[in-house]
Amino acid sequence: MTDTLTATARHDAQPAALLEVSGLVAGYGQGEVLHAVDLSVPAGSVVAVVGANGAGKSTLLRVLSGLLPAAAGTVRFDGDDLASAAVEDRIRRGIVHVPEGRHAVAELTVDENLRLGGLWRGDRRELRADVDAAYDLFPALAARRTSHGHALSGGERQMLAIARALVAHPRLLLLDEPSLGLAPRIVAEILGTLAHLRAERGLAILLVEQNVRSALSVADTGVVLNLGSVVAARPSAALLDDEQLRHAYLGF
Amino acid sequence: MDVPILLLAGTGLARGAIFAAFALALVLIWRAARIANFAQGAMATVSCYVAFHVTALTGNYWLGLAAALVSGAVLGWVVERGVMRFVDRSNPLAAVIVAIGLVMVLTSTLAIAFGADYRPMPAPFPREPIRIGDVAVISPYSLFVLAVVAVLMLALALLFTRTGVGLAMRAAAFAPEVSRLNGVRVDRMRTLGWTLSAAVGGLAALLVIPTELGLNPHAADLLFVYAFTVAIVGGLDSPVGAVVAGLAIGVILTFVTAFAGATFAPIAIVVILLGVLLVRPQGLFAAREARVA
């Protein structure tokens, strides 16, 4: 009992968020897309960012992975400000981004694509084991290991992109629209795998989705983004129950 | 007249192997940086001057060959780090113009430092053909060239298909953004591409010069023209295309020169280039349309 209390007290004094974003401003050229966004992702949790088209969801992920520079604000990851770190360095810290569009490298085989995810660690044997583990998670990929990226179906490409990100040993996975254009059965399979990874490895996931219901069904917290600002950040269940918010920003 | 078919074929293959190696250097840079490196001839000539002087000082051809490789690599690194990475990549012409500027700087520097005379370049093996009975077969130098290029191709093939660095280089060439998102340092891969390419280019030029007039600030100009044709014919992003087209064009040119005279060689080159551009503009071996920057 005392132990629990102390733990809670410590937890309150120092919230153990893996990712802590505050006052984040970013955009393209003169056009500001994100206006002072605050957001936090606790270790081992799934946070869904939802909102209409053009709300700035993908832009947010691009800034977090370093593809797009932040104009202002901080991106604290595990205590360090990474707001100006390069993409390649953020991966080495554990932030791995799977952008929308299932980027399998068309000219490489499935096996090469997967190995690409962990090349930077420079350990051949460990890489082989990680790639084999990815095949265990996505058996559909194991059957196609020598196929080239351009020969894969949409679902296989999405699996490949996620599997490749996992080979990089992420602590935080940034997932952009994993369900876009995929059959519901495949979406369920991918989401199931992610839930499993979160339970097994304590992987934190920041998920961007148009499909609000399926996103909130797997997320602990939902963040509603509207025109580049956060209008709500609540437990998923509470968001789904708030009819006003749903009507106003989520359209159902 | 008794035509030494065997000898012509062997000489043509050896010549083609050099074209292939030099074209491969162009392909390496194209894949790494989407730049057609018009300065490659001049850069390779600089390496040959280094090799020439190392060989002259030490009396050892092999040290000169090693010096060509090393100085080529260093020059490639310097050109990429010092010049090419600052070129505006949104405009494909910018790199071409900078490369042509580089040709002028390198060529005139060589002429100022060493003069414009042709210097005889030593060959490590005789260029007179071996005879079996009455038939001239192939010269030891041609065999040497074929062996060096074969080892080079094998080493590059192993690098690209069997090592992590090779995989990273291929990924960075095809999909730079996806590669960065997977932790590949794409700018380093580009530098490495230039370094490798310039080393290969220097070696190819070193092999061709003993078969021509000798070392001169313009010694690799013609090699560049032939190899550029080879790269276009084979497909600028296809290493296999560079090798096959290089060997084929080497043999064709040697036979055209033997039967029609040396004046027809450049015409044959233009005809081949035009034919390929009309029928298959992306090159014979390009898997798809070459991606433009």
Coordinates of C-alpha atoms in Angstrom, one line a residue, chain A residues 63-206:
Chain A
V63 CA 7.9 17.2 -37.8
L64 CA 8.2 14.6 -35.1
S65 CA 10.4 12.3 -37.3
G66 CA 12.4 15.3 -38.5
L67 CA 11.4 15.2 -42.2
L68 CA 10.0 18.8 -41.7
P69 CA 11.8 21.3 -39.5
A70 CA 9.9 22.8 -36.6
A71 CA 9.6 26.6 -36.6
A72 CA 9.2 26.8 -32.9
G73 CA 8.5 24.6 -29.9
T74 CA 10.1 21.6 -28.2
V75 CA 10.1 17.9 -29.0
R76 CA 11.2 16.1 -25.8
F77 CA 11.9 12.5 -26.2
D78 CA 13.0 10.5 -23.2
G79 CA 14.1 13.8 -21.6
D80 CA 16.1 15.3 -24.5
D81 CA 15.0 18.0 -26.9
L82 CA 15.2 16.6 -30.4
A83 CA 13.4 19.4 -32.2
S84 CA 16.4 20.1 -34.4
A85 CA 17.8 16.6 -34.7
A86 CA 18.1 15.0 -38.1
V87 CA 15.8 12.1 -39.2
E88 CA 18.7 9.6 -39.1
D89 CA 19.6 10.6 -35.5
R90 CA 16.0 10.4 -34.2
I91 CA 15.8 6.8 -35.5
R92 CA 18.9 6.0 -33.5
R93 CA 17.1 7.3 -30.4
G94 CA 14.0 5.2 -31.2
I95 CA 11.6 7.4 -33.1
V96 CA 10.6 5.5 -36.3
H97 CA 8.1 7.0 -38.8
V98 CA 6.0 4.9 -41.2
P99 CA 4.6 7.5 -43.6
E100 CA 1.4 7.2 -45.5
G101 CA 1.7 5.4 -48.8
R102 CA 3.4 2.2 -47.7
H103 CA 6.9 3.0 -48.9
A104 CA 8.3 -0.4 -50.0
V105 CA 11.5 0.3 -52.0
A106 CA 10.3 -1.1 -55.4
E107 CA 13.7 -2.2 -56.6
L108 CA 14.6 -4.1 -53.4
T109 CA 13.3 -7.5 -52.4
V110 CA 11.1 -7.9 -49.3
D111 CA 14.1 -9.3 -47.4
E112 CA 16.3 -6.4 -48.4
N113 CA 13.6 -3.9 -47.5
L114 CA 13.4 -5.5 -44.1
R115 CA 17.1 -5.5 -43.6
L116 CA 17.2 -1.8 -44.6
G117 CA 15.3 -1.1 -41.4
G118 CA 18.1 -2.2 -39.1
L119 CA 21.3 -1.6 -41.2
W120 CA 22.2 1.4 -39.1
R121 CA 22.8 -0.8 -36.0
G122 CA 25.6 -2.5 -37.9
D123 CA 25.1 -5.9 -36.3
R124 CA 24.6 -8.5 -39.0
R125 CA 23.6 -11.4 -36.8
E126 CA 21.2 -9.4 -34.7
L127 CA 19.7 -7.9 -37.9
R128 CA 19.1 -11.4 -39.3
A129 CA 17.3 -12.4 -36.1
D130 CA 15.2 -9.2 -36.2
V131 CA 14.2 -9.8 -39.8
D132 CA 13.2 -13.4 -39.0
A133 CA 11.2 -12.1 -36.0
A134 CA 9.4 -9.8 -38.4
Y135 CA 8.5 -12.8 -40.6
D136 CA 7.1 -14.5 -37.6
L137 CA 4.8 -11.5 -36.9
F138 CA 3.8 -11.2 -40.6
P139 CA 3.8 -14.6 -42.1
A140 CA 2.4 -13.2 -45.4
L141 CA 5.8 -11.5 -45.9
A142 CA 7.8 -14.6 -45.2
A143 CA 6.2 -16.2 -48.3
R144 CA 7.3 -13.3 -50.4
R145 CA 10.8 -12.7 -49.1
T146 CA 12.4 -12.8 -52.6
S147 CA 9.7 -10.7 -54.3
H148 CA 10.6 -7.2 -55.3
G149 CA 8.7 -4.2 -53.7
H150 CA 6.9 -3.4 -56.9
A151 CA 5.3 -6.8 -57.0
L152 CA 3.5 -6.6 -53.6
S153 CA -0.1 -5.9 -53.0
G154 CA -1.2 -2.8 -51.0
G155 CA -1.7 -4.9 -47.8
E156 CA 1.7 -6.5 -48.2
R157 CA 3.3 -3.2 -48.7
Q158 CA 1.7 -1.8 -45.5
M159 CA 2.8 -4.9 -43.6
L160 CA 6.3 -4.5 -45.0
A161 CA 6.5 -0.8 -44.0
I162 CA 5.5 -1.6 -40.5
A163 CA 7.6 -4.8 -40.2
R164 CA 10.6 -2.8 -41.5
A165 CA 10.0 -0.1 -38.8
L166 CA 9.9 -2.8 -36.2
V167 CA 13.3 -4.1 -37.3
A168 CA 14.7 -0.7 -36.3
H169 CA 13.8 -1.4 -32.6
P170 CA 11.5 1.5 -32.2
R171 CA 10.5 2.9 -28.8
L172 CA 7.9 5.2 -30.4
L173 CA 6.3 4.3 -33.7
L174 CA 4.8 7.1 -35.8
L175 CA 2.1 5.5 -38.0
D176 CA 0.4 7.5 -40.7
E177 CA -2.9 6.1 -42.0
P178 CA -2.1 2.4 -41.8
S179 CA -5.6 1.5 -42.8
L180 CA -5.9 3.7 -45.9
G181 CA -7.3 1.7 -48.9
L182 CA -6.9 -1.7 -47.1
A183 CA -9.5 -4.4 -46.6
P184 CA -11.0 -4.4 -43.1
R185 CA -9.6 -7.9 -42.5
I186 CA -6.1 -6.7 -43.2
V187 CA -6.6 -3.6 -41.1
A188 CA -7.7 -5.8 -38.2
E189 CA -4.7 -8.1 -38.6
I190 CA -2.2 -5.2 -38.6
L191 CA -3.9 -3.5 -35.6
G192 CA -3.9 -6.8 -33.7
T193 CA -0.2 -7.2 -34.3
L194 CA 0.5 -3.7 -33.0
A195 CA -1.6 -4.3 -29.9
H196 CA 0.5 -7.5 -29.3
L197 CA 3.8 -5.6 -29.7
R198 CA 2.7 -2.9 -27.3
A199 CA 1.9 -5.5 -24.7
E200 CA 5.1 -7.5 -25.3
R201 CA 7.7 -4.8 -25.9
G202 CA 6.2 -1.7 -24.3
L203 CA 6.2 -0.1 -27.7
A204 CA 4.5 3.4 -27.7
I205 CA 2.5 4.3 -30.8
L206 CA 1.4 7.6 -32.2

